[in-house]
């Protein structure tokens, strides 16, 4: 059973703990369908058997070794075309948790991966429900590799691999602190501090203002990331022109 006591107003004050489930995002969606859960409710599991990542990928996590959680928010102050601001706030909240542990090698890889150098430490999957032109509910699924040290993918890493402890990391303790950093960034967004959030986001964006090889629908090209627009599209300077790409329209070639 998860018992955490975050110093927050609402985030993480209510928790549904499941020893095992297919997907914490699915369980959070079921909570929303069944009743009106409090904003900031968490769904936490030790063993997610069918976790999802972006682009339909499966999230690999060994039972009991990592942080697997979904957060329920009600960002009614955001319109449908502003939902990427939530992605920015959540990414920064995770960064604020991890940076003191792993240092300046930590980066946010667009659109929603957490990287240390060129290896993936965590991922985010945000699923929104609309009400008219605005957001009614947001389910923020987060997976962070904590104590796991063996992965099927050579590009994966964990806290224990990057900055090993003699024993292991305290996963509930990390979740408690994460609640605090996420709430700080979410309240910053809710109060309209978008300019500061955008500045912070670009400062830690993976490969920002560096020449990089990209793949768009099987076509390779070189370009430089120069920003992210209001709808979350990646802005890349290519041959003197700025091109914009959505979530599934471009990928990094590493």
Short mmCIF file of C-alpha atoms in Angstrom, two decimals:
data_model
loop_
_atom_site.label_atom_id
_atom_site.label_comp_id
_atom_site.label_asym_id
_atom_site.label_seq_id
_atom_site.Cartn_x
_atom_site.Cartn_y
_atom_site.Cartn_z
CA UNK A 1 0.00 0.00 0.00
CA UNK A 2 1.31 3.43 -0.94
CA UNK A 3 1.37 5.89 1.95
CA UNK A 4 2.77 9.25 0.99
CA UNK A 5 2.37 12.65 2.59
CA UNK A 6 3.22 15.26 -0.05
CA UNK A 7 3.29 18.92 0.94
CA UNK A 8 0.65 19.87 -1.61
CA UNK A 9 -2.73 21.56 -1.77
CA UNK A 10 -4.44 18.77 -3.70
CA UNK A 11 -2.09 16.76 -5.87
CA UNK A 12 -1.53 13.30 -4.43
CA UNK A 13 -3.89 13.82 -1.50
CA UNK A 14 -6.03 10.96 -2.80
CA UNK A 15 -4.52 7.73 -4.09
CA UNK A 16 -5.89 4.55 -5.59
CA UNK A 17 -3.24 1.87 -5.20
CA UNK A 18 -3.38 -1.32 -7.26
CA UNK A 19 -0.75 -4.05 -6.74
CA UNK A 20 -1.13 -4.93 -10.43
CA UNK A 21 -3.13 -3.62 -13.38
CA UNK A 22 -2.96 -3.48 -17.15
CA UNK A 23 -2.74 0.31 -17.41
CA UNK A 24 -2.97 3.04 -14.80
CA UNK A 25 -4.34 5.37 -17.49
CA UNK A 26 -7.18 2.93 -18.14
CA UNK A 27 -7.88 2.67 -14.42
CA UNK A 28 -7.94 6.46 -14.13
CA UNK A 29 -10.36 6.66 -17.06
CA UNK A 30 -12.61 4.14 -15.30
CA UNK A 31 -12.57 6.31 -12.17
CA UNK A 32 -13.69 9.31 -14.20
CA UNK A 33 -16.45 7.29 -15.87
CA UNK A 34 -17.74 5.93 -12.54
CA UNK A 35 -17.74 9.10 -10.46
CA UNK A 36 -16.25 12.57 -10.13
CA UNK A 37 -12.77 12.00 -8.71
CA UNK A 38 -11.01 14.87 -6.97
CA UNK A 39 -8.49 16.77 -9.02
CA UNK A 40 -5.02 15.52 -8.19
CA UNK A 41 -6.10 11.91 -7.62
CA UNK A 42 -3.35 9.37 -8.36
CA UNK A 43 -3.62 5.82 -9.62
CA UNK A 44 -0.45 3.91 -8.69
CA UNK A 45 0.64 0.35 -9.36
CA UNK A 46 3.70 -1.80 -8.69
CA UNK A 47 3.10 -3.90 -11.78
CA UNK A 48 1.68 -2.47 -15.00
CA UNK A 49 1.22 -5.34 -17.43
CA UNK A 50 0.15 -3.42 -20.55
CA UNK A 51 1.49 0.08 -20.18
CA UNK A 52 1.33 2.31 -23.24
CA UNK A 53 3.77 4.82 -24.62
CA UNK A 54 3.55 7.29 -27.45
CA UNK A 55 3.07 6.03 -31.03
CA UNK A 56 1.44 2.87 -29.66
CA UNK A 57 4.65 1.59 -28.10
CA UNK A 58 4.58 -0.61 -25.02
CA UNK A 59 6.23 0.66 -21.85
CA UNK A 60 8.65 -1.84 -20.32
CA UNK A 61 8.84 -1.87 -16.52
CA UNK A 62 9.71 -4.69 -14.14
CA UNK A 63 7.31 -5.17 -11.25
CA UNK A 64 8.11 -3.28 -8.07
CA UNK A 65 11.22 -1.54 -9.40
CA UNK A 66 9.89 1.61 -11.03
CA UNK A 67 7.41 4.43 -10.67
CA UNK A 68 4.22 3.87 -12.65
CA UNK A 69 1.43 6.34 -11.98
CA UNK A 70 -1.42 8.25 -13.58
CA UNK A 71 -2.58 11.66 -12.42
CA UNK A 72 -6.12 13.03 -12.89
CA UNK A 73 -6.44 16.76 -13.53
CA UNK A 74 -9.28 19.09 -14.53
CA UNK A 75 -7.55 21.78 -16.64
CA UNK A 76 -10.76 23.53 -17.71
CA UNK A 77 -8.76 26.77 -18.11
CA UNK A 78 -7.15 25.30 -21.25
CA UNK A 79 -8.84 25.15 -24.64
CA UNK A 80 -8.46 22.11 -26.87
CA UNK A 81 -5.73 23.73 -28.97
CA UNK A 82 -3.78 24.70 -25.84
CA UNK A 83 -3.33 21.22 -24.44
CA UNK A 84 0.41 21.11 -25.15
CA UNK A 85 0.87 23.64 -22.34
CA UNK A 86 -0.10 20.85 -19.98
CA UNK A 87 2.62 18.71 -21.53
CA UNK A 88 5.14 21.49 -20.88
CA UNK A 89 4.11 21.88 -17.23
CA UNK A 90 4.18 18.14 -16.54
CA UNK A 91 7.55 17.70 -18.27
CA UNK A 92 9.03 20.49 -16.18
CA UNK A 93 7.59 19.02 -12.99
CA UNK A 94 9.31 15.71 -13.72
CA UNK A 95 12.52 17.53 -14.62
CA UNK A 96 12.41 19.40 -11.30
CA UNK A 97 12.24 16.07 -9.47
CA UNK A 98 15.04 14.37 -11.38
CA UNK A 99 17.55 17.15 -12.00
CA UNK A 100 18.93 17.16 -8.43
CA UNK A 101 19.52 13.41 -8.80
CA UNK A 102 21.10 13.12 -12.27
CA UNK A 103 22.35 16.63 -13.08
CA UNK A 104 22.64 18.64 -16.26
CA UNK A 105 22.63 15.64 -18.60
CA UNK A 106 18.87 15.48 -18.04
CA UNK A 107 16.75 16.66 -20.97
CA UNK A 108 13.14 16.66 -22.18
CA UNK A 109 12.94 15.00 -25.58
CA UNK A 110 10.03 16.31 -27.62
CA UNK A 111 7.25 15.56 -27.31
CA UNK A 112 7.23 13.71 -23.99
CA UNK A 113 10.27 11.61 -23.11
CA UNK A 114 12.78 12.15 -20.33
CA UNK A 115 16.37 11.58 -21.40
CA UNK A 116 19.79 11.40 -19.76
CA UNK A 117 22.30 12.02 -22.53
CA UNK A 118 20.90 9.75 -25.29
CA UNK A 119 19.09 7.23 -23.11
CA UNK A 120 15.47 7.22 -22.00
CA UNK A 121 14.76 7.46 -18.29
CA UNK A 122 11.02 8.05 -18.45
CA UNK A 123 7.98 8.83 -20.53
CA UNK A 124 4.68 10.67 -20.38
CA UNK A 125 1.35 9.80 -21.98
CA UNK A 126 -1.38 12.45 -21.67
CA UNK A 127 -4.94 11.58 -22.65
CA UNK A 128 -7.51 14.39 -22.66
CA UNK A 129 -11.29 14.49 -22.65
CA UNK A 130 -12.89 17.53 -24.23
CA UNK A 131 -15.99 19.45 -23.20
CA UNK A 132 -16.97 21.78 -25.98
CA UNK A 133 -13.84 23.73 -26.92
CA UNK A 134 -12.06 23.10 -23.62
CA UNK A 135 -10.47 20.32 -21.62
CA UNK A 136 -12.72 18.53 -19.17
CA UNK A 137 -10.35 15.86 -17.85
CA UNK A 138 -6.69 15.05 -18.37
CA UNK A 139 -5.08 11.76 -17.45
CA UNK A 140 -1.31 12.05 -17.20
CA UNK A 141 0.41 8.69 -17.31
CA UNK A 142 4.03 8.75 -16.15
CA UNK A 143 6.61 6.01 -16.12
CA UNK A 144 10.02 6.57 -14.56
CA UNK A 145 12.74 3.94 -14.49
CA UNK A 146 14.02 3.92 -10.93
CA UNK A 147 15.68 0.73 -9.63
CA UNK A 148 15.55 -1.46 -12.74
CA UNK A 149 18.99 -2.06 -14.24
CA UNK A 150 18.31 -4.51 -17.08
CA UNK A 151 16.28 -3.54 -20.13
CA UNK A 152 15.36 -5.08 -23.46
CA UNK A 153 16.25 -1.80 -25.16
CA UNK A 154 19.85 -0.53 -25.08
CA UNK A 155 18.60 3.08 -25.15
CA UNK A 156 16.81 2.72 -21.78
CA UNK A 157 18.29 3.78 -18.47
CA UNK A 158 17.26 4.33 -14.85
CA UNK A 159 18.16 6.33 -11.78
CA UNK A 160 19.99 3.33 -10.34
CA UNK A 161 22.07 3.05 -13.51
CA UNK A 162 22.87 6.75 -13.77
CA UNK A 163 23.44 7.57 -10.10
CA UNK A 164 23.47 4.28 -8.18
CA UNK A 165 22.67 4.08 -4.49
CA UNK A 166 24.17 1.39 -2.21
CA UNK A 167 20.68 -0.02 -1.68
CA UNK A 168 17.81 1.21 -3.84
CA UNK A 169 15.79 4.36 -4.38
CA UNK A 170 12.71 4.94 -2.25
CA UNK A 171 9.97 4.85 -4.90
CA UNK A 172 7.12 6.14 -2.66
CA UNK A 173 9.44 8.92 -1.49
CA UNK A 174 10.11 9.91 -5.10
CA UNK A 175 6.37 9.93 -5.80
CA UNK A 176 5.74 12.20 -2.83
CA UNK A 177 8.32 14.69 -4.06
CA UNK A 178 6.99 14.38 -7.62
CA UNK A 179 3.54 15.43 -6.41
CA UNK A 180 5.08 18.62 -5.05
CA UNK A 181 7.06 19.52 -8.17
CA UNK A 182 4.13 18.71 -10.48
CA UNK A 183 1.72 20.83 -8.45
CA UNK A 184 4.12 23.78 -8.48
CA UNK A 185 4.35 23.70 -12.27
CA UNK A 186 0.62 23.07 -12.72
CA UNK A 187 -0.25 26.04 -10.52
CA UNK A 188 2.25 28.11 -12.48
CA UNK A 189 0.39 27.19 -15.66
CA UNK A 190 -3.01 27.82 -14.11
CA UNK A 191 -1.94 31.29 -13.00
CA UNK A 192 -0.99 32.21 -16.58
CA UNK A 193 2.81 32.16 -16.32
CA UNK A 194 3.20 30.71 -19.80
CA UNK A 195 6.17 32.82 -20.89
CA UNK A 196 8.30 31.55 -18.01
CA UNK A 197 7.22 27.96 -18.59
CA UNK A 198 8.15 28.22 -22.27
CA UNK A 199 11.56 29.68 -21.44
CA UNK A 200 12.25 26.90 -18.93
CA UNK A 201 11.06 24.23 -21.37
CA UNK A 202 13.30 25.37 -24.23
CA UNK A 203 16.31 25.63 -21.91
CA UNK A 204 16.17 21.89 -21.28
CA UNK A 205 14.81 20.65 -24.62
CA UNK A 206 16.79 17.75 -26.07
CA UNK A 207 19.00 18.78 -29.02
CA UNK A 208 17.64 22.34 -28.95
CA UNK A 209 19.46 24.58 -31.44
CA UNK A 210 21.70 21.70 -32.50
CA UNK A 211 21.90 20.30 -36.02
CA UNK A 212 20.21 16.92 -36.07
CA UNK A 213 19.17 14.23 -38.56
CA UNK A 214 15.39 13.71 -38.74
CA UNK A 215 13.05 11.26 -40.41
CA UNK A 216 9.69 12.42 -41.77
CA UNK A 217 7.65 9.68 -43.44
CA UNK A 218 10.79 7.86 -44.56
CA UNK A 219 12.56 10.96 -45.83
CA UNK A 220 15.72 11.98 -44.02
CA UNK A 221 16.78 15.59 -43.62
CA UNK A 222 19.05 17.70 -41.47
CA UNK A 223 17.70 20.58 -39.47
CA UNK A 224 17.94 22.60 -36.27
CA UNK A 225 15.21 22.66 -33.61
CA UNK A 226 14.36 26.30 -32.95
CA UNK A 227 11.25 25.95 -30.81
CA UNK A 228 7.76 24.60 -30.26
CA UNK A 229 4.64 26.46 -31.39
CA UNK A 230 1.47 27.10 -29.37
CA UNK A 231 -0.12 23.81 -30.45
CA UNK A 232 2.96 21.74 -29.64
CA UNK A 233 4.37 21.34 -33.12
CA UNK A 234 8.15 21.11 -33.33
CA UNK A 235 9.69 24.01 -35.25
CA UNK A 236 12.74 22.95 -37.29
CA UNK A 237 14.88 25.21 -39.46
CA UNK A 238 15.60 23.39 -42.72
CA UNK A 239 17.60 25.04 -45.52
CA UNK A 240 16.75 28.52 -44.33
CA UNK A 241 13.05 27.85 -43.85
CA UNK A 242 11.06 26.93 -40.75
CA UNK A 243 8.96 23.77 -40.98
CA UNK A 244 6.47 22.58 -38.32
CA UNK A 245 5.84 18.96 -37.42
CA UNK A 246 3.15 17.30 -35.30
CA UNK A 247 3.65 14.38 -32.90
CA UNK A 248 3.71 11.59 -35.45
CA UNK A 249 5.12 13.50 -38.39
CA UNK A 250 8.82 13.51 -37.51
CA UNK A 251 11.27 11.48 -35.44
CA UNK A 252 14.89 11.77 -34.40
CA UNK A 253 17.51 9.66 -36.15
CA UNK A 254 20.07 8.86 -33.45
#
